CSV table of C-alpha atoms and ligand atoms in Angstrom, one decimal:
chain,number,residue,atom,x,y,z
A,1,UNK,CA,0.0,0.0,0.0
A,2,UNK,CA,1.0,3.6,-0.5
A,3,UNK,CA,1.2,4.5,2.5
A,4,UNK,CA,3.4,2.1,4.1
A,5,UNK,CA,6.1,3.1,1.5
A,6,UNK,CA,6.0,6.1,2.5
A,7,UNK,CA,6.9,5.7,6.3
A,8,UNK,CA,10.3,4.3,7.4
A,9,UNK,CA,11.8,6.4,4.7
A,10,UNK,CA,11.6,9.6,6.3
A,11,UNK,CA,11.4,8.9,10.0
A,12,UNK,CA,15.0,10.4,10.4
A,13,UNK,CA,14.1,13.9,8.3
A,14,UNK,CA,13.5,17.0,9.5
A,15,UNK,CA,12.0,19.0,7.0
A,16,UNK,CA,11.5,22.6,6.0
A,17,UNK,CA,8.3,23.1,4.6
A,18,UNK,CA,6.5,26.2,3.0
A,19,UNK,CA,3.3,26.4,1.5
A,20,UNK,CA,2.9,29.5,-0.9
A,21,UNK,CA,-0.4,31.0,-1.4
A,22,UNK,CA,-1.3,34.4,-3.1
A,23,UNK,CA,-1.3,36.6,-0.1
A,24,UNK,CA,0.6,34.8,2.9
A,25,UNK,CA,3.3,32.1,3.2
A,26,UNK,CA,3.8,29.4,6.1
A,27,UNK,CA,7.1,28.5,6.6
A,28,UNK,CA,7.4,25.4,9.2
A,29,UNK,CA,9.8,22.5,10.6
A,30,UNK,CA,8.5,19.3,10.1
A,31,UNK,CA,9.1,16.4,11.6
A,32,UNK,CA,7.6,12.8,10.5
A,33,UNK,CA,3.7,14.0,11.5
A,34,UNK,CA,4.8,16.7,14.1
A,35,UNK,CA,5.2,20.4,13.1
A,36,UNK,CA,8.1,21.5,15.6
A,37,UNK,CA,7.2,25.2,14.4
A,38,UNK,CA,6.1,27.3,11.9
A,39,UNK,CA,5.2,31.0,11.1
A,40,UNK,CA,2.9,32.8,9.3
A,41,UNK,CA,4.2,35.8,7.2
A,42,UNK,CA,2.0,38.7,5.1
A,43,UNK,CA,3.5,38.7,1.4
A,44,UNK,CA,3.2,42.3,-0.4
A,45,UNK,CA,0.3,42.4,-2.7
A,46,UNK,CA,2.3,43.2,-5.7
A,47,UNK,CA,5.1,40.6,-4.8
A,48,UNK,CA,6.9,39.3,-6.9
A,49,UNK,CA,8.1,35.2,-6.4
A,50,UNK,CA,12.0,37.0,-6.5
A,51,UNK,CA,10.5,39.4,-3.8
A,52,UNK,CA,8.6,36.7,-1.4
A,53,UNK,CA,11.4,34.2,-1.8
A,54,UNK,CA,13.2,37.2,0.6
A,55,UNK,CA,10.4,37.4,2.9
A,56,UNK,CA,10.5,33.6,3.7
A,57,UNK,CA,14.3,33.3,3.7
A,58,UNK,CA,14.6,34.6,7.5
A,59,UNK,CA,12.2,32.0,9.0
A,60,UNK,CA,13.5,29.6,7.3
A,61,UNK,CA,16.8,30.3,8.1
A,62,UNK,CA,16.0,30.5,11.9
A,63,UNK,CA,14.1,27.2,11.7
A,64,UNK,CA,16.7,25.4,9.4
A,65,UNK,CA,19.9,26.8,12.1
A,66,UNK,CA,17.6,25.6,15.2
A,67,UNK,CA,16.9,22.2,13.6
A,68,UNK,CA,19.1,21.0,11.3
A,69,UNK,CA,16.9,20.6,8.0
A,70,UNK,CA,17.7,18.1,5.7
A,71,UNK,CA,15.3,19.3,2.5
A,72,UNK,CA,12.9,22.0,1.6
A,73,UNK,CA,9.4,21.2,0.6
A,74,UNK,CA,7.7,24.0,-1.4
A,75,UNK,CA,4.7,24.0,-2.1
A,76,UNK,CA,3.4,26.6,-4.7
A,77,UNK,CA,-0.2,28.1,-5.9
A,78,UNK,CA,0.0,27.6,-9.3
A,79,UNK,CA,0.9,24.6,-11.9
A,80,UNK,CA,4.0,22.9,-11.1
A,81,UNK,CA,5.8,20.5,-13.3
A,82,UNK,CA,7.1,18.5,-9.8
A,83,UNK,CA,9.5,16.3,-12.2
A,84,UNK,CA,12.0,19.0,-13.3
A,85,UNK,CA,11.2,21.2,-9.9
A,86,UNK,CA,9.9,24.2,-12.0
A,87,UNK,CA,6.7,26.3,-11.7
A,88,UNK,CA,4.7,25.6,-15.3
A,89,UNK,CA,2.2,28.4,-14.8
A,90,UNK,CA,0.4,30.7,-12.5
A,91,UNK,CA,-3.0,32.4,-12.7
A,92,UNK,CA,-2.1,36.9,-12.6
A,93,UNK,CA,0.3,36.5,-9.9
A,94,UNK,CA,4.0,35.8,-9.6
A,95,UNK,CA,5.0,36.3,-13.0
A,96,UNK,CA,8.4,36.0,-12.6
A,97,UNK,CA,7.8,32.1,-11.2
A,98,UNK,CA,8.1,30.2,-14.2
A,99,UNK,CA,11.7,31.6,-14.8
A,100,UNK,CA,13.2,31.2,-11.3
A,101,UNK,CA,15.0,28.5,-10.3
A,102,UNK,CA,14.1,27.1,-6.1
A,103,UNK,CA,16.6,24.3,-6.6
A,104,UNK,CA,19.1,27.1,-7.4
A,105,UNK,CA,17.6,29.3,-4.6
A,106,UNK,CA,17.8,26.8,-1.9
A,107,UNK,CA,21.1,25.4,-2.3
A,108,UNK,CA,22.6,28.9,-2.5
A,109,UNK,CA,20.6,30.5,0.5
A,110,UNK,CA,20.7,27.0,2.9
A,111,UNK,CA,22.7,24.4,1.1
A,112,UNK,CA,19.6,22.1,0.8
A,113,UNK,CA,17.7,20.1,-1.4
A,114,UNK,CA,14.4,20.9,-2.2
A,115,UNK,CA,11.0,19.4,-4.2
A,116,UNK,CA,8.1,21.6,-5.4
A,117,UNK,CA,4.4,20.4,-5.7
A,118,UNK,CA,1.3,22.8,-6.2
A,119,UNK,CA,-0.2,23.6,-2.7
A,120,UNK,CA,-3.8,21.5,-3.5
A,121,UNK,CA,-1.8,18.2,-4.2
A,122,UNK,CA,0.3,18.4,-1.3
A,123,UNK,CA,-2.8,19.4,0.9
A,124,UNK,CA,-4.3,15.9,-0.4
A,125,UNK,CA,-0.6,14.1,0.8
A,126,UNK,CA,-0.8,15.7,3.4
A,127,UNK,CA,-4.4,14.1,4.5
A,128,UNK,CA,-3.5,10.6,3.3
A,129,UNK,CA,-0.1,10.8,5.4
A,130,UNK,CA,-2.1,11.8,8.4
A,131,UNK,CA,-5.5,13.1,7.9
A,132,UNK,CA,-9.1,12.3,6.9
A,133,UNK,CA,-7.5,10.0,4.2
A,134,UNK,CA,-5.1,7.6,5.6
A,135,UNK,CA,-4.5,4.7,4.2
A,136,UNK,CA,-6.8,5.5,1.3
A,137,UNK,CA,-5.1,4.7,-1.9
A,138,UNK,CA,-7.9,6.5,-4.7
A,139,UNK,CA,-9.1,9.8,-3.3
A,140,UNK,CA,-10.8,12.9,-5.0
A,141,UNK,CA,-9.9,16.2,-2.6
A,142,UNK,CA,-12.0,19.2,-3.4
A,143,UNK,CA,-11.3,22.8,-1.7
A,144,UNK,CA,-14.1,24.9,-1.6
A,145,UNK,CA,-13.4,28.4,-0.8
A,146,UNK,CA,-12.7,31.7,-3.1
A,147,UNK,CA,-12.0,29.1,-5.9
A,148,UNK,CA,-12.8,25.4,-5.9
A,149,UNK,CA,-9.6,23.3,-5.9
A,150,UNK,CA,-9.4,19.9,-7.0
A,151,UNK,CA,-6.3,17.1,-7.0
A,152,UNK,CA,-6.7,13.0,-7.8
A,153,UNK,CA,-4.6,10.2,-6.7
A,154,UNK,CA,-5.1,6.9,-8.1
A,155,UNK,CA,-3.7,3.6,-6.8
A,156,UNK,CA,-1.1,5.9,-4.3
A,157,UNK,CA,-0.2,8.3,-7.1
A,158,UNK,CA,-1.0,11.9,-7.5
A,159,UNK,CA,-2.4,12.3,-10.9
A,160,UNK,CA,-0.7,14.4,-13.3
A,161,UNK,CA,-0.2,14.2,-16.6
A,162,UNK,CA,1.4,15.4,-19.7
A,163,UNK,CA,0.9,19.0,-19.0
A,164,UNK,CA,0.4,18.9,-15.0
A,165,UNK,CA,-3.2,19.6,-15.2
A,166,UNK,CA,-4.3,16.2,-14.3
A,167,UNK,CA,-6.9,16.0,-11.5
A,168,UNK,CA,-6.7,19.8,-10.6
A,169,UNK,CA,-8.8,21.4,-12.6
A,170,UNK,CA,-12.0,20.3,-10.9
A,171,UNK,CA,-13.4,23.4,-10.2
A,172,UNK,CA,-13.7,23.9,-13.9
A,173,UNK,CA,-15.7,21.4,-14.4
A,174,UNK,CA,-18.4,22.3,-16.8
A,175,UNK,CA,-21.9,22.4,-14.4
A,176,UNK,CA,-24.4,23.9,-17.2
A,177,UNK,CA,-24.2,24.9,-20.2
A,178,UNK,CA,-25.8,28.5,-19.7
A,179,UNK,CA,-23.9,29.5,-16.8
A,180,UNK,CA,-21.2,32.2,-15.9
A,181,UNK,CA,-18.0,32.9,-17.7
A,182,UNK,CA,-15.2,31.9,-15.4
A,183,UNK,CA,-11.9,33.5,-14.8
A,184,UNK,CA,-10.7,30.3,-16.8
A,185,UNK,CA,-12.3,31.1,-20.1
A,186,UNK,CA,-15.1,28.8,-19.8
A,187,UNK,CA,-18.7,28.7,-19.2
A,188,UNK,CA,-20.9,27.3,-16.5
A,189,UNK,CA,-18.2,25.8,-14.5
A,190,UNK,CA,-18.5,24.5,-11.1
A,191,UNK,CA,-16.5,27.5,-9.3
A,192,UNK,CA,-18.2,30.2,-11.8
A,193,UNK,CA,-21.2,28.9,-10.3
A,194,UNK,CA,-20.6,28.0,-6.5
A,195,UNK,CA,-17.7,29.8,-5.1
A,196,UNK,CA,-16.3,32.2,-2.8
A,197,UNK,CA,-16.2,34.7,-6.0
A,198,UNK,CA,-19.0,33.7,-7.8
A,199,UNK,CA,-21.1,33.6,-4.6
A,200,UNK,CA,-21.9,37.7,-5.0
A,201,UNK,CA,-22.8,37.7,-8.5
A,202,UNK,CA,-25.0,34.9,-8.9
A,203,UNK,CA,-27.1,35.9,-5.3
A,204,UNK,CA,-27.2,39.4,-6.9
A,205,UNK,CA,-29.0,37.7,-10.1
A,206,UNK,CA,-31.4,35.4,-8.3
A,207,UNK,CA,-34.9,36.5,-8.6
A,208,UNK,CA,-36.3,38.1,-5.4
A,209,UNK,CA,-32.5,38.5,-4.2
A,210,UNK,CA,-33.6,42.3,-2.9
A,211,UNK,CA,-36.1,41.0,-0.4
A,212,UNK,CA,-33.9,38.2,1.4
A,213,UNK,CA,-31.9,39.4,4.2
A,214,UNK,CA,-28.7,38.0,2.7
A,215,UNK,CA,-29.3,41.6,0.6
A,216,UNK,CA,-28.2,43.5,3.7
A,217,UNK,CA,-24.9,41.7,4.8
A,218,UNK,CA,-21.7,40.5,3.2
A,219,UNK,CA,-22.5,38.5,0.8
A,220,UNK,CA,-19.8,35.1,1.5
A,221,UNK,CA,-21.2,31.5,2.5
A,222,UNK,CA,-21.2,32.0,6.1
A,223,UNK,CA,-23.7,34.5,5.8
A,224,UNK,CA,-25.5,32.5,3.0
A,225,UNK,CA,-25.5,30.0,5.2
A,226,UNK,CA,-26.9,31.4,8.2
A,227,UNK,CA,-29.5,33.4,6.8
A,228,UNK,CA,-31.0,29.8,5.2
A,229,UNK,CA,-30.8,28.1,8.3
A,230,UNK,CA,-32.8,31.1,9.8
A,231,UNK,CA,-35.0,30.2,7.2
A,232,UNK,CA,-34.6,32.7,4.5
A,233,UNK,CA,-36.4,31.3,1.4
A,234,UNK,CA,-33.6,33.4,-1.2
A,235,UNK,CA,-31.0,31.9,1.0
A,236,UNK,CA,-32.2,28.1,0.7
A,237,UNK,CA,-32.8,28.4,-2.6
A,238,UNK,CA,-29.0,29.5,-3.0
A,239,UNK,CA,-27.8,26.9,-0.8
A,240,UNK,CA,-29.5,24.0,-2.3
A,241,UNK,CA,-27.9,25.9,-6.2
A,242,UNK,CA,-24.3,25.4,-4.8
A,243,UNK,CA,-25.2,22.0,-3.3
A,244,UNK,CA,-26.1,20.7,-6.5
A,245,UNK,CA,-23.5,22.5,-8.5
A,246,UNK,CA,-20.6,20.6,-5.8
A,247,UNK,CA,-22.9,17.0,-6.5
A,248,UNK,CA,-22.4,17.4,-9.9
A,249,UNK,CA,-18.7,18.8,-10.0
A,250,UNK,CA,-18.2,15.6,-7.6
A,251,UNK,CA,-20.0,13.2,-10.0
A,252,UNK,CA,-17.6,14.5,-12.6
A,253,UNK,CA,-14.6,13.7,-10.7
A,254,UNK,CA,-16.0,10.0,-9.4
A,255,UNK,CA,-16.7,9.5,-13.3
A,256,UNK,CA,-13.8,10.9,-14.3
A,257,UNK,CA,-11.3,9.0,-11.8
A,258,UNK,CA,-12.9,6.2,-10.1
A,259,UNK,CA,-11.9,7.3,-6.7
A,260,UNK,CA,-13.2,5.3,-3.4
A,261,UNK,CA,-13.3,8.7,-1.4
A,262,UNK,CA,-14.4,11.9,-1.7
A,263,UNK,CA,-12.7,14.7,0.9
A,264,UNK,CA,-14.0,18.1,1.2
A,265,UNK,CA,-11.4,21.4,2.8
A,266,UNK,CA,-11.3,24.8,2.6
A,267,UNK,CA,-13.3,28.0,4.7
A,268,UNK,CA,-16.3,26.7,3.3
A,269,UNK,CA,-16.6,23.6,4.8
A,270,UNK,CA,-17.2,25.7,8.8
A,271,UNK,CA,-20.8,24.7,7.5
A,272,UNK,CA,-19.9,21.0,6.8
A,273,UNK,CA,-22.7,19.8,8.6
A,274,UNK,CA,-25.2,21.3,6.3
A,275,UNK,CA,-23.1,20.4,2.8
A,276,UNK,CA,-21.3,16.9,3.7
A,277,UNK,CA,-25.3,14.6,4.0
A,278,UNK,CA,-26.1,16.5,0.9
A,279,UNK,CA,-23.2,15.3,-0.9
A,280,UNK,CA,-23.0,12.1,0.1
A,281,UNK,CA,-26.5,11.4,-0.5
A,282,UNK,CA,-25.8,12.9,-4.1
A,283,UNK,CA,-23.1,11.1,-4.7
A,284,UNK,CA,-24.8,7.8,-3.9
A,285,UNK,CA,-28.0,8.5,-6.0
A,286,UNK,CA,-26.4,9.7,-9.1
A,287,UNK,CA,-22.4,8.3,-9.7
A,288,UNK,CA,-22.2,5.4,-11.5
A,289,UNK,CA,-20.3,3.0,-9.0
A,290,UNK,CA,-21.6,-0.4,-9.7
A,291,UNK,CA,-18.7,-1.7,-7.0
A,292,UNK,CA,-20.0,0.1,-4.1
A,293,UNK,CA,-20.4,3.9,-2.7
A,294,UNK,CA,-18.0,6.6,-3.0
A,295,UNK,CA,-17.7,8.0,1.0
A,296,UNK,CA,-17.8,11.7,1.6
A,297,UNK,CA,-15.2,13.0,4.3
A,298,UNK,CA,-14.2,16.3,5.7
A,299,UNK,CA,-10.9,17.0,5.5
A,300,UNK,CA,-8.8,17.0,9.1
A,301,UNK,CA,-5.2,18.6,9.3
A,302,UNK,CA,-6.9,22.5,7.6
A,303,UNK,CA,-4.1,25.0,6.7
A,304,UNK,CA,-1.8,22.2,8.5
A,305,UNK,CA,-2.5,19.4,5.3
A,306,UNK,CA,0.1,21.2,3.1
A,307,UNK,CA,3.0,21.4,5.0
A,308,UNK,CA,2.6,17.9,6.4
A,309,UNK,CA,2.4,16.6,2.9
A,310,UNK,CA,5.7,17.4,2.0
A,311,UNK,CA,6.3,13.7,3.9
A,312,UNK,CA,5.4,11.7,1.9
A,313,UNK,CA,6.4,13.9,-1.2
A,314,UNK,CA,9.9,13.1,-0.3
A,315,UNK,CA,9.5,9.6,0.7
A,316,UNK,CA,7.5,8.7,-2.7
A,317,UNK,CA,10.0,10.0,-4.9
A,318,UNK,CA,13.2,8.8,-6.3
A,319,UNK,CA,16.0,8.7,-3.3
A,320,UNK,CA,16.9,12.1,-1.9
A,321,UNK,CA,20.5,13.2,-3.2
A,322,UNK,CA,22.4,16.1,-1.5
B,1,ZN,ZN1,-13.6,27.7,-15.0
């Protein structure tokens, strides 16, 4: 099994890990499943990749002189082609990131090795090393929050493909064919229909939205969530929208790559109790899974899932060479 490779091959590492998103960066010191420490620092809006490498370069530095790293894990929000340790592509920010080289950066600034993974497939290791997925080999992890993420694993391996956009694309699944246009070019997809962004412009379309009291507040799920459970007839209707919108994005996925579980993260999921029945009862009544029934789990280990999955992403790879 997967996952039994993947202990006993790292248990002496100590790891620096640091997941990259588009605003913040957490740099931490990892451990096997333990994070020793990590911190949390604000990245410039404007940053560039050159620029945020010198804002994380201090923590790491402390951590990596207090405990003795023996790699760098990065994990990165954009494409990353993980075989040749290069960012492919990224969506408006960090431009410069396709050019710059980490395996350069980090064996000049620490004298360490490092692998690179985008952020949503190491969340998902992360969660089969020691989350809501272990010892699950064939798992479909969706984040739903300002976008809606997606990453595959089948048989113990992340999916990838050809051009890294194997399993991750998710969110863009197509949900209708009259929908939105998303940020990705397309039409109808699941996150131009039911996310964090989207969330705004398809309440302020929905017939009767100027009479529901959703009208009168920030317009986000936690809101659209509470004013439906206060019994706001707008609200539910909007609720059970995204539902289906996630049932069918999750049917696509379940079609698409035979996973046997289904786990749900991101700042949308504070309302799990009110999405996670839903789904699961979708899932059973409409994928076509003559074997059995694809489960429906929360995620566990939250912003933690990302920096613990640079584990197993050393332990599943070839043998780690100084
Ligand atoms: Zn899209």
């Amino acid at each position: 099994m997967a996952r039994s490779r993947w202990l006993g091959t790292v248990s002496d590492m100590k790891i620096l890990a640091v997941d990259l998103g588009g605003t913040h960066a957490t740099c931490a010191l990892i451990e096997e499943k333990r994070i020793l420490e990590s911190e949390t620092v604000s990245l410039p809006e404007s940053a560039s990749l050159a620029d945020a490498l010198k804002v994380i370069a201090p923590p790491l530095s402390r951590m990596h002189s207090q405990g003795m790293a023996d790699a760098i894990g990065f994990g990165f929000c954009g494409l990353v082609d993980s075989r040749h340790t290069r960012i492919a592509s990224t969506n408006g920010k960090y431009i410069d990131a396709v050019s710059l080289d980490l395996s350069e950066w980090a064996r000049t600034s620490f004298n360490l090795p490092l692998r690179l993974e985008n952020d949503a497939r190491l969340a998902l290791l992360g969660e089969c090393y020691c989350g809501a997925a272990q010892g699950e080999t064939d798992v479909v992890m969706f984040t739903l929050g300002t976008g809606i993420g997606g990453v595959a694993m089948i048989d113990g391996q992340l999916l990838r493909g050809k051009h890294e956009q194997a399993g991750v694309l998710g969110g863009h699944a197509p949900v209708t064919l009259t929908g939105r246009r998303c940020t990705c070019g397309g039409i109808g997809c699941a996150e131009s229909e039911a996310s964090g962004w989207a969330l705004p412009l398809v309440a302020k379309s929905w017939l009767g939205f100027s009479a529901s009291s959703l009208a009168s507040r920030k317009i986000d799920f936690e809101n659209l969530f509470s004013c439906a459970s206060a019994g706001d007839a707008v609200a539910g209707e909007l609720v059970k929208h995204c539902l289906q919108v996630w049932g069918a994005a999750a049917v696509s996925a379940i079609h698409a790559f035979d996973p046997e579980l289904l786990v749900y993260g991101g700042g949308v999921m504070r309302s799990a109790d009110a999405i996670l029945p839903f789904l699961q009862e979708y899932v059973a009544s409409n994928a076509w899974t003559p074997w059995g029934t694809v489960r429906v789990r929360a995620a566990q280990l939250g912003n933690e899932a990302a920096l613990l999955g640079v584990v197993p992403l050393f332990a599943t790879e070839a043998p780690l060479v100084r």
